[in-house]
Short mmCIF file of C-alpha atoms and ligand atoms in Angstrom, two decimals:
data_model
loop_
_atom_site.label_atom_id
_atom_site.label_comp_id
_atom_site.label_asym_id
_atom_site.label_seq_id
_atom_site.Cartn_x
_atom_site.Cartn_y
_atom_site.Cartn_z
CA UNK A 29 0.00 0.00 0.00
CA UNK A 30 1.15 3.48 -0.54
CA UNK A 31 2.26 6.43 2.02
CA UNK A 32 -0.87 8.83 2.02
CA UNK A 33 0.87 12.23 1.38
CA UNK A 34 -1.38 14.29 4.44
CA UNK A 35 -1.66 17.30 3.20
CA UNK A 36 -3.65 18.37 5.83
CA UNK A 37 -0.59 17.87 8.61
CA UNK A 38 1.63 19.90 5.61
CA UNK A 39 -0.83 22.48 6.00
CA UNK A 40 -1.02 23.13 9.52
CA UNK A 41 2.99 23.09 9.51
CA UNK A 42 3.00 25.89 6.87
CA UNK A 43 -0.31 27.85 8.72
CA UNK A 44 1.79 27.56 11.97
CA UNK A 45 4.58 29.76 10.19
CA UNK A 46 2.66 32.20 9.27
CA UNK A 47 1.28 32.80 12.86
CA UNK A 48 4.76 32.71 14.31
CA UNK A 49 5.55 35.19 11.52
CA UNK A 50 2.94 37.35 11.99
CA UNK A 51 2.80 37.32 16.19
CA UNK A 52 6.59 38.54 15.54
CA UNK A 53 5.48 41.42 13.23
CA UNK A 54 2.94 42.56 15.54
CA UNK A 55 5.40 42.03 18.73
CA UNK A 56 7.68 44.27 17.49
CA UNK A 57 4.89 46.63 16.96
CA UNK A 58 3.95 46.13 12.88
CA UNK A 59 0.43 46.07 11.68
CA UNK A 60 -0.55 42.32 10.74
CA UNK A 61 -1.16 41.58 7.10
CA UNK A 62 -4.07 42.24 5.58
CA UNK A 63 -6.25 40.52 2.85
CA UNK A 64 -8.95 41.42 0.79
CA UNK A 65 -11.02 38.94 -0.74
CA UNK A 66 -14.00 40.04 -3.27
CA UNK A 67 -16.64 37.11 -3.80
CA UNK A 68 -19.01 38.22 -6.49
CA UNK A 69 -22.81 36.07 -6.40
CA UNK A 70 -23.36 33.56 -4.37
CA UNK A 71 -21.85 30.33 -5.88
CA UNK A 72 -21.80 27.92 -3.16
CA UNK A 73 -18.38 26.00 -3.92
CA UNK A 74 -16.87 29.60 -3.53
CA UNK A 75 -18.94 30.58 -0.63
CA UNK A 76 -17.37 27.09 1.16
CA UNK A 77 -13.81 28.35 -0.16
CA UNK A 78 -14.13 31.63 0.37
CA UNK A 79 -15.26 31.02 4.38
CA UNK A 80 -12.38 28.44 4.49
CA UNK A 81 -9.50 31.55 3.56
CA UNK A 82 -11.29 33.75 5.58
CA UNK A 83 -10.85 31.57 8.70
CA UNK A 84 -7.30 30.61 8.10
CA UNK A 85 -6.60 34.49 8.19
CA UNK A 86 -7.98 34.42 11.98
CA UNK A 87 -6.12 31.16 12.61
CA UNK A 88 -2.69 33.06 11.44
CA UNK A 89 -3.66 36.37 12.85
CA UNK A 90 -4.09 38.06 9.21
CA UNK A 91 -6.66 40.95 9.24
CA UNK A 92 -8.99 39.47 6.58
CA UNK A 93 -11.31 42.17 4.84
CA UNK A 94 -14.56 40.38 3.05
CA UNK A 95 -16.58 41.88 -0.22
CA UNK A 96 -19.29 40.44 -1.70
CA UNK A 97 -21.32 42.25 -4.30
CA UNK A 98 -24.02 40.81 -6.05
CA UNK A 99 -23.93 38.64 -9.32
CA UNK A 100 -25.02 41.40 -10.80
CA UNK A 101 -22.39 43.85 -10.42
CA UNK A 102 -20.87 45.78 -13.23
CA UNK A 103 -17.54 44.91 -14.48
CA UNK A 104 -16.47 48.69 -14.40
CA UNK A 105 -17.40 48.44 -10.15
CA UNK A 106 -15.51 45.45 -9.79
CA UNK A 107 -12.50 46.77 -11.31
CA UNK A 108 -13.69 50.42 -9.23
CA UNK A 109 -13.27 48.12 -5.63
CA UNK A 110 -9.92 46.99 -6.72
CA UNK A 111 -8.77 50.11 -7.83
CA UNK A 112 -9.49 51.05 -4.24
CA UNK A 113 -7.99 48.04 -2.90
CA UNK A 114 -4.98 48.20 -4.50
CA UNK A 115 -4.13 52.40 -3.51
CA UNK A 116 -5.41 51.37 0.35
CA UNK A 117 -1.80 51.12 2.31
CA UNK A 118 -3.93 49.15 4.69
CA UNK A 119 -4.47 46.17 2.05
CA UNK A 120 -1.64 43.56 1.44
CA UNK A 121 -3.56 41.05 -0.62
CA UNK A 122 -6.42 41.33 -2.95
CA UNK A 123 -8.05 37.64 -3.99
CA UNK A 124 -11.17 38.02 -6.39
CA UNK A 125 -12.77 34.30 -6.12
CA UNK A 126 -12.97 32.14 -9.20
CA UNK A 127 -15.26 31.35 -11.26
CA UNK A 128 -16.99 35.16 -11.21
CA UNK A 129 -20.41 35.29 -13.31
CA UNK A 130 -20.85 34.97 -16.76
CA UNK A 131 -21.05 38.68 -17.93
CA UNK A 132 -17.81 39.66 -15.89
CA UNK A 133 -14.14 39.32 -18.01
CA UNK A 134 -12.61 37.57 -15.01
CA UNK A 135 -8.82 37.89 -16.60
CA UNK A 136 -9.81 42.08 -16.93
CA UNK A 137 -10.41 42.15 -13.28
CA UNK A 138 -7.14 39.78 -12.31
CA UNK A 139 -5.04 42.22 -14.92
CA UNK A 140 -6.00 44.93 -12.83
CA UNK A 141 -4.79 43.79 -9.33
CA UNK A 142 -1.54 45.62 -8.46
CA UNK A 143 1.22 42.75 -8.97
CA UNK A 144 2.54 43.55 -5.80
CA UNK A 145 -0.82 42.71 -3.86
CA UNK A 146 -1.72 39.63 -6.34
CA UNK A 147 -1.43 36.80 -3.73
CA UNK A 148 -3.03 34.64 -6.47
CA UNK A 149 -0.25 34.92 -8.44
CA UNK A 150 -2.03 35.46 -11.67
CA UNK A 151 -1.25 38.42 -13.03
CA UNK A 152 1.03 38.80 -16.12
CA UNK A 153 3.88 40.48 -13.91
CA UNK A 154 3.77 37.23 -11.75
CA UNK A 155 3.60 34.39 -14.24
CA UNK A 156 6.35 36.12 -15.88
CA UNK A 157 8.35 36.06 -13.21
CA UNK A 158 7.48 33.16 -12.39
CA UNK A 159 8.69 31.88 -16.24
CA UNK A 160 12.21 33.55 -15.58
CA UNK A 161 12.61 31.91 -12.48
CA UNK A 162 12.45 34.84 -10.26
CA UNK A 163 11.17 35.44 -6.76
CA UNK A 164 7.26 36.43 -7.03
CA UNK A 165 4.14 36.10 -5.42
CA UNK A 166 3.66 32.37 -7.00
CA UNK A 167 0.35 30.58 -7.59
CA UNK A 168 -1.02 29.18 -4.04
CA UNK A 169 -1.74 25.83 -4.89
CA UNK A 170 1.29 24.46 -7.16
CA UNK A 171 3.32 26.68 -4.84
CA UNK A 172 1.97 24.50 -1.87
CA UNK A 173 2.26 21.14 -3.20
CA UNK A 174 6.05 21.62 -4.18
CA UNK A 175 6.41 22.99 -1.13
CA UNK A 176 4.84 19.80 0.50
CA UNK A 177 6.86 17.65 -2.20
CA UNK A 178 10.45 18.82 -0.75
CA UNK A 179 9.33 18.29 2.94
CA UNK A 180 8.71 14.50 1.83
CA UNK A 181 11.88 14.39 -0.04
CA UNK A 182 10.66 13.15 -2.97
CA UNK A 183 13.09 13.25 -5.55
CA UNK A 184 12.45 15.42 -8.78
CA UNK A 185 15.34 15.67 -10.43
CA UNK A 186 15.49 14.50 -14.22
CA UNK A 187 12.96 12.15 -12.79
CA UNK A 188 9.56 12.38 -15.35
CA UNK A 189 6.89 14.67 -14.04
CA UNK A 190 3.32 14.70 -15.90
CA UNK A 191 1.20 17.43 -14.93
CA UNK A 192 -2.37 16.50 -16.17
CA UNK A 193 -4.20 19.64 -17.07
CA UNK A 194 -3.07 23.14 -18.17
CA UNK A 195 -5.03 25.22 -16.45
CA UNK A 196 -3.48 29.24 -15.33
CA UNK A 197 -4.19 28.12 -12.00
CA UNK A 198 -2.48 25.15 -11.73
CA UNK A 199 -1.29 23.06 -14.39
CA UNK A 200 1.02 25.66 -16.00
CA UNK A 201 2.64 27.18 -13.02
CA UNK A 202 3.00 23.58 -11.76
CA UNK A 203 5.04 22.86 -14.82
CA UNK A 204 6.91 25.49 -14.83
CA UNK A 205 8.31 24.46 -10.90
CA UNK A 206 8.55 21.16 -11.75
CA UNK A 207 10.86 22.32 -14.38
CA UNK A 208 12.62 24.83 -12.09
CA UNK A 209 13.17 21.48 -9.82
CA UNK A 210 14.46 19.94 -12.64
CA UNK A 211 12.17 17.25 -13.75
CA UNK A 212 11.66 16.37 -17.22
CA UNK A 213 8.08 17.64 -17.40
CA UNK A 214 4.76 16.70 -19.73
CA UNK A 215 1.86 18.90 -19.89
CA UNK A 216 -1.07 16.40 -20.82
CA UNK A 217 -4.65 17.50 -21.13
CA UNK A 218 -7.98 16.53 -22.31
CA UNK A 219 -6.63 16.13 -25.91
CA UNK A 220 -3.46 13.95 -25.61
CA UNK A 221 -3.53 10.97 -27.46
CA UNK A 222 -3.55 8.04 -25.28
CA UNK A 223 -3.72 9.58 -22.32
CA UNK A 224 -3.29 6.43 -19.97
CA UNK A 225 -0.08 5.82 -21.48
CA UNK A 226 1.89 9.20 -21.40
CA UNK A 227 0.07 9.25 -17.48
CA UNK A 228 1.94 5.54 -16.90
CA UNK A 229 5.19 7.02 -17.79
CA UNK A 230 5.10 9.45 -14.69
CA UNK A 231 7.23 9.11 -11.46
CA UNK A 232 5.58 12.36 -10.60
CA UNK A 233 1.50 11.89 -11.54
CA UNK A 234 -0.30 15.83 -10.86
CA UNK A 235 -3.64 15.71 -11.55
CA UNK A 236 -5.70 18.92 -12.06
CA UNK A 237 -8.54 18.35 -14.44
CA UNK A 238 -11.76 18.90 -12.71
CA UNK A 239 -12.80 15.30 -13.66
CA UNK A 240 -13.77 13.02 -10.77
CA UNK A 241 -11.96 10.19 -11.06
CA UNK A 242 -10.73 10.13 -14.49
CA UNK A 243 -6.83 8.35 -13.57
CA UNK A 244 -7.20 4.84 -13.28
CA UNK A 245 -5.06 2.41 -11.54
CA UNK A 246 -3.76 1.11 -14.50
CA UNK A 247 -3.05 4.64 -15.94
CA UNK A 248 -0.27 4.68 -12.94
CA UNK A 249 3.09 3.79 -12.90
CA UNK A 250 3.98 1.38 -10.19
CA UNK A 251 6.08 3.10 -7.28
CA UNK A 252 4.70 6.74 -8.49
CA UNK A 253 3.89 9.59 -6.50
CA UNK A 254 0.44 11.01 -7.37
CA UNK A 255 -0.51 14.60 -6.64
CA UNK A 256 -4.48 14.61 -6.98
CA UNK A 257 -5.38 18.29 -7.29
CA UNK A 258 -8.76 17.76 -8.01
CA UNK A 259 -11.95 18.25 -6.16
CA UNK A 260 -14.96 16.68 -7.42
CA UNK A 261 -18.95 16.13 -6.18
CA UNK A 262 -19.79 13.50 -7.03
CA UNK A 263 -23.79 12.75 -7.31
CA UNK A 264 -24.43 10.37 -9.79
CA UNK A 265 -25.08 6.76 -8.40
CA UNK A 266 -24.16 5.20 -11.77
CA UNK A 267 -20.83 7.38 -11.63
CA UNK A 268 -20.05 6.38 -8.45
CA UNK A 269 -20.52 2.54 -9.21
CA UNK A 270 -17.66 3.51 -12.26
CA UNK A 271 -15.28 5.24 -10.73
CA UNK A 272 -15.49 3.53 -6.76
CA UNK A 273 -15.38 -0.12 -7.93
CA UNK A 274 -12.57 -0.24 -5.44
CA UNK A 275 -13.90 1.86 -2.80
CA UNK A 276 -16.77 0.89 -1.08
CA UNK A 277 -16.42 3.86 1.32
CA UNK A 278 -17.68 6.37 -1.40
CA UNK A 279 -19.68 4.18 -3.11
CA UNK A 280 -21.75 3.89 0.24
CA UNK A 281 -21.44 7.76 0.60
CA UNK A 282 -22.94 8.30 -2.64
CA UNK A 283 -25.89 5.75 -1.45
CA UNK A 284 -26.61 6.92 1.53
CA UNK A 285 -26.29 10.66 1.65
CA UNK A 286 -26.21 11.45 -1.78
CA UNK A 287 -22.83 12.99 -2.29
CA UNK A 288 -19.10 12.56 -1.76
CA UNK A 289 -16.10 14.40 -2.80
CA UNK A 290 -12.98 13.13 -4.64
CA UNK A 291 -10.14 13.99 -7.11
CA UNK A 292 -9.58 13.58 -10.62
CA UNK A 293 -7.45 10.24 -9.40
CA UNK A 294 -8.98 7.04 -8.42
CA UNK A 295 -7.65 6.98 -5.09
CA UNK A 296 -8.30 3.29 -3.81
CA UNK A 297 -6.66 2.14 -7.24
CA UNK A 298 -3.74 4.44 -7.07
CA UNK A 299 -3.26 3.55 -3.21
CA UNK A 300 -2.42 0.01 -4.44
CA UNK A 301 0.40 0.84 -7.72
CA UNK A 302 1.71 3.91 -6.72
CA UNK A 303 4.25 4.61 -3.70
CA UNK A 304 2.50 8.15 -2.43
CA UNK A 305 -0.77 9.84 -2.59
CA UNK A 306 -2.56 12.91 -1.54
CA UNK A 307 -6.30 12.13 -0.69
CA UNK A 308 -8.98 14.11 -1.73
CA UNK A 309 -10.56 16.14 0.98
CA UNK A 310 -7.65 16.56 2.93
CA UNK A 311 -4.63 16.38 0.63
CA UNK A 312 -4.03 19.63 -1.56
CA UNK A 313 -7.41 21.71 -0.69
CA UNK A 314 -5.64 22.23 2.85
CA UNK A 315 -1.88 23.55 0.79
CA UNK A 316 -4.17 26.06 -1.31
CA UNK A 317 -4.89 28.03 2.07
CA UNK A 318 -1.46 27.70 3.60
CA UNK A 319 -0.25 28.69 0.14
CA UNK A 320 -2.20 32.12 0.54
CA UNK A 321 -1.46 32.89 4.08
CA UNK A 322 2.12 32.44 2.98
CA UNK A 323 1.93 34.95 -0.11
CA UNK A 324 -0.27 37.28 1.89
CA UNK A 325 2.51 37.82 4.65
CA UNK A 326 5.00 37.72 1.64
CA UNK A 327 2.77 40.54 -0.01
CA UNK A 328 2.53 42.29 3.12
CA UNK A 329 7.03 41.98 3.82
CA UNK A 330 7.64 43.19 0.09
CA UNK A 331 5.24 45.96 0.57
CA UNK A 332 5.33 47.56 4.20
CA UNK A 333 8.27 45.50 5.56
N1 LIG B 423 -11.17 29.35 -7.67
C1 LIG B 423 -10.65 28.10 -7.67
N2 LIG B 423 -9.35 28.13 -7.30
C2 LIG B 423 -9.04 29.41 -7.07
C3 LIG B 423 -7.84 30.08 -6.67
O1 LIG B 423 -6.78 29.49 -6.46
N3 LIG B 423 -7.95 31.43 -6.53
C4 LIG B 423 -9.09 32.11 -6.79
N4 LIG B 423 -9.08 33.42 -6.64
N5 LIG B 423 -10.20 31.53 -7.16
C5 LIG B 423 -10.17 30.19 -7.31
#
């Protein structure tokens, strides 16, 4: 059986920095950091992430700041509050939650953030940074998981890395460490041909696709580490008899009360090839949050000091 990589444990290691950091700052008499977060509507996956970032800023002592319009606000008032945001000396960080509704350009808005205060690390500035190899606010959740990679000392150079999806978010920046750790790095997505077998050639399996358990067993090479990024609801009983033939834990889940969350990987089938895996909840979702306190102190030490 393989090691389950706990992100969760990771997590509290990295959250427990940051509140060590900031009870210094504030000791020596410094303002904590502060973060803004803007959730537009009311979509309730954000809500759930949105209230998860906003408690991990009382956890670390971070001054958290919450906005949340309506669905219906105009794109020129979104990019109005960050305007705002980004000249108050008060504000470190500025997050505006993803997905935001249909009739709002969501990469407008992110382009507008001050680089300085993008803890997301999406802006242009960042990901070019981030391209050269330079220090910069950096993505949360690839950020994270290398982060919780090196503490597990798993080995990543010239070793081959595939990073399953290419998303801004994750599956880019992800390759682009990977590469700055010097792995030999694929970028598969949903149109690589035979995607089982470029997955089985990976000592380093990230999945980030947004499809519930979509990476077999067999797509996994045997003594792997798999990275399931993924988050999935899963409703459907017929799914769930696909995808949890070797988990009757979420198959009964699904049964009973109706739902269960997993990743893109199937984790009861990867548990038995591969020699690591995160678990989905309580694997990478914990990192993302770490991964933010840690670039909203960063934002807050390049900024203010
Ligand atoms: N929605 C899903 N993931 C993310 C993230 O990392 N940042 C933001 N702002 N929204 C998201």
């Amino acid at each position: 059986m393989a090691q389950v990589l706990d992100g969760k444990a990771h997590a509290e290691c990295m959250v427990a920095e940051v509140q060590a950091a900031v009870a210094a700052r504030t000791a020596a008499g410094r303002r904590p950091p502060c973060l803004a977060v803007i959730l537009v509507g009311e979509d309730p996956a954000s809500q759930v992430y949105v209230r998860g970032k906003v408690k991990a800023c009382a956890q670390t002592g971070i001054r958290s700041l919450e906005f949340r319009p309506s669905a219906e606000l105009p794109q020129a008032e979104l990019e109005a509050l960050v305007d705002r945001l980004n000249e108050d000396p008060e504000v470190d960080g500025i997050l505006v939650q993803l997905p935001l509704p249909g009739h709002l350009d969501a990469k407008a808005a992110l382009h507008r953030i001050s680089p300085a205060k993008d803890v997301d690390g999406f802006h242009p500035v960042n990901q070019g940074l981030l391209l050269e190899g330079l220090p910069a606010l950096r993505p949360c959740t690839p950020s994270a998981c290398m982060h919780m990679l090196a503490a597990h000392g798993v080995e990543l150079k010239g070793r081959h890395a595939v990073m399953l999806g290419r998303s801004e978010i994750v599956g880019k920046p992800m390759a682009l460490m990977l590469l700055e750790q010097h792995a030999t790095v694929t970028i598969a997505h949903s149109r690589t041909r035979d995607l089982p077998a470029v997955c089985a050639q990976a000592d380093l399996l990230v999945a980030a696709v947004g499809r519930p358990g979509l990476v077999e067993g067999s797509w996994i090479k045997p003594g792997a580490v798999v990275v399931d990024v993924g988050i999935n609801r899963v409703e459907d009983p017929v799914l769930a008899r696909r995808i949890f033939q070797a988990d009757p834990a979420k198959l009964k889940a699904v049964e009973e009360r109706g739902w269960v969350l997993c990743g893109d990987v199937r984790f009861a089938e990867a548990m038995a090839v591969a020699s690591a895996v995160t678990p989905v909840p309580g694997g990478v979702g914990p990192l993302t949050i770490a991964g933010l306190m840690k670039n909203t102190l960063q934002a807050c030490e390049s900024q203010v000091g």
